[in-house]
Coordinates of C-alpha atoms in Angstrom, one line a residue:
M30 CA 15.4 11.9 6.5
Y31 CA 12.1 11.3 4.8
E32 CA 8.8 13.2 5.0
D33 CA 5.5 11.5 4.1
G34 CA 4.6 11.9 0.4
E35 CA 8.1 12.9 -0.7
E36 CA 9.8 11.2 -3.7
L37 CA 12.8 9.2 -2.7
T38 CA 16.2 10.5 -3.8
Q39 CA 18.9 8.3 -5.3
E40 CA 21.0 8.8 -2.2
Q41 CA 18.1 7.6 0.0
I42 CA 17.5 4.6 -2.2
D43 CA 21.2 3.7 -2.1
Y44 CA 21.3 4.0 1.7
F45 CA 18.1 2.0 2.1
L46 CA 19.4 -0.9 -0.2
E47 CA 22.8 -0.9 1.6
R48 CA 21.0 -1.4 4.9
M49 CA 18.6 -4.0 3.5
N50 CA 21.4 -6.0 1.9
S51 CA 23.4 -5.9 5.1
G52 CA 20.9 -8.2 6.8
E53 CA 20.8 -6.0 9.9
E54 CA 17.6 -5.8 11.8
V55 CA 15.5 -2.7 11.0
E56 CA 14.1 -1.0 14.1
A57 CA 10.4 0.1 13.8
G58 CA 10.1 3.8 13.4
S59 CA 13.8 4.3 12.4
D60 CA 14.9 6.3 9.4
V61 CA 15.4 3.1 7.5
H62 CA 11.9 1.9 8.4
R63 CA 10.5 5.2 7.1
L64 CA 12.4 4.8 3.9
M65 CA 10.9 1.3 3.6
T66 CA 7.4 2.9 3.9
A67 CA 8.3 5.4 1.2
A68 CA 9.5 2.6 -1.1
S69 CA 6.2 0.8 -0.5
E70 CA 4.2 3.9 -1.4
R71 CA 6.2 4.3 -4.6
A72 CA 5.7 0.6 -5.5
M73 CA 2.0 0.8 -4.9
R74 CA 1.7 3.8 -7.2
I75 CA 3.5 2.1 -10.0
T76 CA 1.9 -1.4 -9.6
S77 CA -1.6 0.1 -9.3
R78 CA -1.1 1.7 -12.7
L79 CA 0.6 -1.4 -14.1
N80 CA -2.4 -3.6 -13.0
S81 CA -5.3 -1.3 -13.9
Q82 CA -4.2 0.1 -17.2
F83 CA -2.9 -2.7 -19.3
K84 CA -1.8 -1.6 -22.7
S85 CA 0.8 -4.2 -23.9
L86 CA 3.4 -6.6 -22.6
S87 CA 6.1 -4.1 -23.8
D88 CA 4.4 -1.4 -21.7
T89 CA 4.3 -3.7 -18.7
R90 CA 8.0 -4.3 -19.2
A91 CA 8.7 -0.5 -19.3
Q92 CA 6.7 0.0 -16.1
L93 CA 8.7 -2.8 -14.4
E94 CA 12.0 -1.1 -15.5
E95 CA 10.7 2.0 -13.8
L96 CA 9.7 0.1 -10.7
W97 CA 12.9 -2.0 -10.4
M98 CA 15.1 1.0 -11.6
R99 CA 17.2 -1.2 -13.8
P100 CA 17.0 -2.6 -17.4
I101 CA 15.2 -5.9 -17.8
P102 CA 17.1 -8.6 -19.7
E103 CA 16.1 -10.1 -23.1
G104 CA 13.2 -12.6 -23.1
F105 CA 11.8 -11.6 -19.7
G106 CA 8.0 -11.8 -19.4
L107 CA 5.4 -11.0 -16.7
F108 CA 1.6 -11.3 -16.8
P109 CA -0.2 -8.8 -14.5
P110 CA -1.5 -8.5 -11.9
F111 CA 1.8 -8.2 -10.0
T112 CA 2.3 -6.6 -6.6
T113 CA 5.4 -5.8 -4.6
D114 CA 5.8 -3.8 -1.4
C115 CA 9.2 -2.3 -2.3
G116 CA 10.3 -2.9 -5.9
L117 CA 13.8 -1.7 -5.5
N118 CA 15.6 -4.9 -4.7
T119 CA 14.4 -7.4 -7.4
H120 CA 16.9 -8.8 -9.9
V121 CA 15.9 -11.0 -12.8
G122 CA 17.9 -12.9 -15.4
A123 CA 17.2 -13.4 -19.1
G124 CA 14.3 -15.5 -20.2
V125 CA 12.5 -15.3 -16.8
F126 CA 8.7 -15.7 -16.8
I127 CA 6.5 -14.6 -14.0
N128 CA 2.8 -15.6 -14.3
A129 CA -0.2 -13.6 -13.0
G130 CA -0.8 -12.9 -9.4
A131 CA 2.8 -12.9 -8.1
R132 CA 3.5 -11.1 -4.9
F133 CA 7.0 -10.0 -4.0
Q134 CA 8.3 -8.7 -0.7
D135 CA 11.7 -7.8 -2.0
Q136 CA 13.2 -5.5 0.6
G137 CA 15.7 -8.2 1.5
G138 CA 16.5 -8.9 -2.1
I139 CA 15.0 -11.3 -4.7
Y140 CA 17.4 -12.8 -7.2
I141 CA 15.9 -14.9 -10.1
G142 CA 18.2 -16.8 -12.4
D143 CA 18.0 -17.1 -16.2
R144 CA 15.0 -19.0 -17.6
A145 CA 13.3 -19.5 -14.2
L146 CA 9.6 -19.9 -14.3
L147 CA 7.2 -18.7 -11.6
G148 CA 3.6 -20.0 -11.7
H149 CA 0.4 -18.2 -10.8
N150 CA 0.2 -16.6 -7.3
C151 CA 3.7 -17.2 -6.2
V152 CA 4.7 -15.4 -3.0
I153 CA 8.3 -14.5 -2.2
A154 CA 9.0 -13.0 1.2
T155 CA 12.3 -11.5 2.3
L156 CA 11.4 -10.1 5.7
N157 CA 10.9 -11.7 9.1
H158 CA 9.7 -10.0 12.3
D159 CA 11.7 -10.1 15.5
M160 CA 10.6 -13.0 17.7
D161 CA 10.8 -11.0 20.9
P162 CA 7.2 -9.6 21.4
A163 CA 8.7 -6.4 22.7
K164 CA 10.4 -5.9 19.3
R165 CA 7.9 -7.6 17.1
A166 CA 7.5 -4.6 14.8
N167 CA 11.2 -4.8 13.9
L168 CA 12.2 -6.4 10.6
V169 CA 15.0 -8.7 9.7
P170 CA 15.8 -8.9 5.9
A171 CA 17.2 -12.1 4.2
P172 CA 17.5 -12.6 0.4
V173 CA 15.8 -15.2 -1.7
H174 CA 17.7 -16.8 -4.6
I175 CA 16.0 -18.7 -7.3
G176 CA 18.5 -20.6 -9.6
A177 CA 18.6 -20.8 -13.3
D178 CA 16.0 -23.0 -15.0
A179 CA 14.1 -23.4 -11.7
W180 CA 10.3 -23.8 -11.9
L181 CA 7.9 -22.7 -9.1
G182 CA 4.4 -24.1 -9.5
S183 CA 1.3 -22.2 -8.7
N184 CA 0.7 -20.9 -5.2
V185 CA 4.2 -21.5 -4.0
T186 CA 5.5 -19.5 -1.0
L187 CA 9.2 -18.9 -0.5
L188 CA 10.2 -17.7 3.0
P189 CA 13.1 -15.3 3.7
G190 CA 16.7 -16.6 3.2
V191 CA 16.0 -19.6 1.1
T192 CA 17.8 -20.6 -2.1
I193 CA 16.2 -22.7 -4.8
G194 CA 18.9 -24.6 -6.7
D195 CA 19.5 -24.5 -10.5
G196 CA 16.9 -26.7 -12.3
A197 CA 14.9 -27.5 -9.2
V198 CA 11.1 -27.8 -9.3
V199 CA 8.9 -26.6 -6.4
A200 CA 5.4 -28.3 -6.6
A201 CA 2.2 -26.3 -6.6
G202 CA 1.2 -25.1 -3.1
A203 CA 4.5 -25.8 -1.4
V204 CA 5.9 -23.6 1.4
V205 CA 9.7 -23.5 1.2
T206 CA 11.4 -23.0 4.5
K207 CA 14.8 -24.4 3.7
D208 CA 17.2 -24.4 0.8
V209 CA 16.2 -26.6 -2.2
P210 CA 19.1 -28.6 -3.8
P211 CA 19.7 -28.3 -7.5
R212 CA 17.8 -30.6 -9.8
T213 CA 15.3 -31.9 -7.2
V214 CA 11.5 -31.8 -6.9
V215 CA 10.2 -30.6 -3.6
G216 CA 6.6 -30.3 -2.4
G217 CA 4.4 -30.0 0.7
V218 CA 4.2 -27.8 3.8
P219 CA 6.9 -27.5 4.7
A220 CA 8.5 -28.5 1.4
K221 CA 10.5 -31.7 1.4
V222 CA 12.5 -33.4 -1.4
I223 CA 10.3 -35.8 -3.4
K224 CA 12.8 -36.9 -6.0
E225 CA 15.9 -36.0 -7.9
L226 CA 15.9 -35.1 -11.5

């Protein structure tokens, strides 16, 4: 299906995303796993250029459109450096801002609502490994959803499958393992509700 160093075709990308969005476990060494590796290589090529040859914010925007393979809404902003190990399953709303140092693992899908703010060094993970040691290299995708007007402080980590509610605030350094209700402030490791807004 895929040979090392080849460019992905649209048909391969569509198949890959269909499998990732199904939530089905990906067996190590399978065709889908090889496509995942190809997507990673593609993302590393684009983000290496994005991070090492800064020209302007509009150029950064154009490179992200190439990476994500979709138009970026009005008012979106991102400060490099930025890394992702896929780049094909990130979806952002209008007015989103992502600060420097963000790291996305978007194979399982990252969905960021309008006007959400992501602080420095945020990590968003959408893959887990199988808990059975005999299948540990297998991967299980689960999407992360960040609601409109949410704010993630610096050094926040979101684990696979979590939803951050509209207007919620995640305090700096928090590790989010469960859904965050709308209009709440959460913090800590693991993150817990501190107060309602």
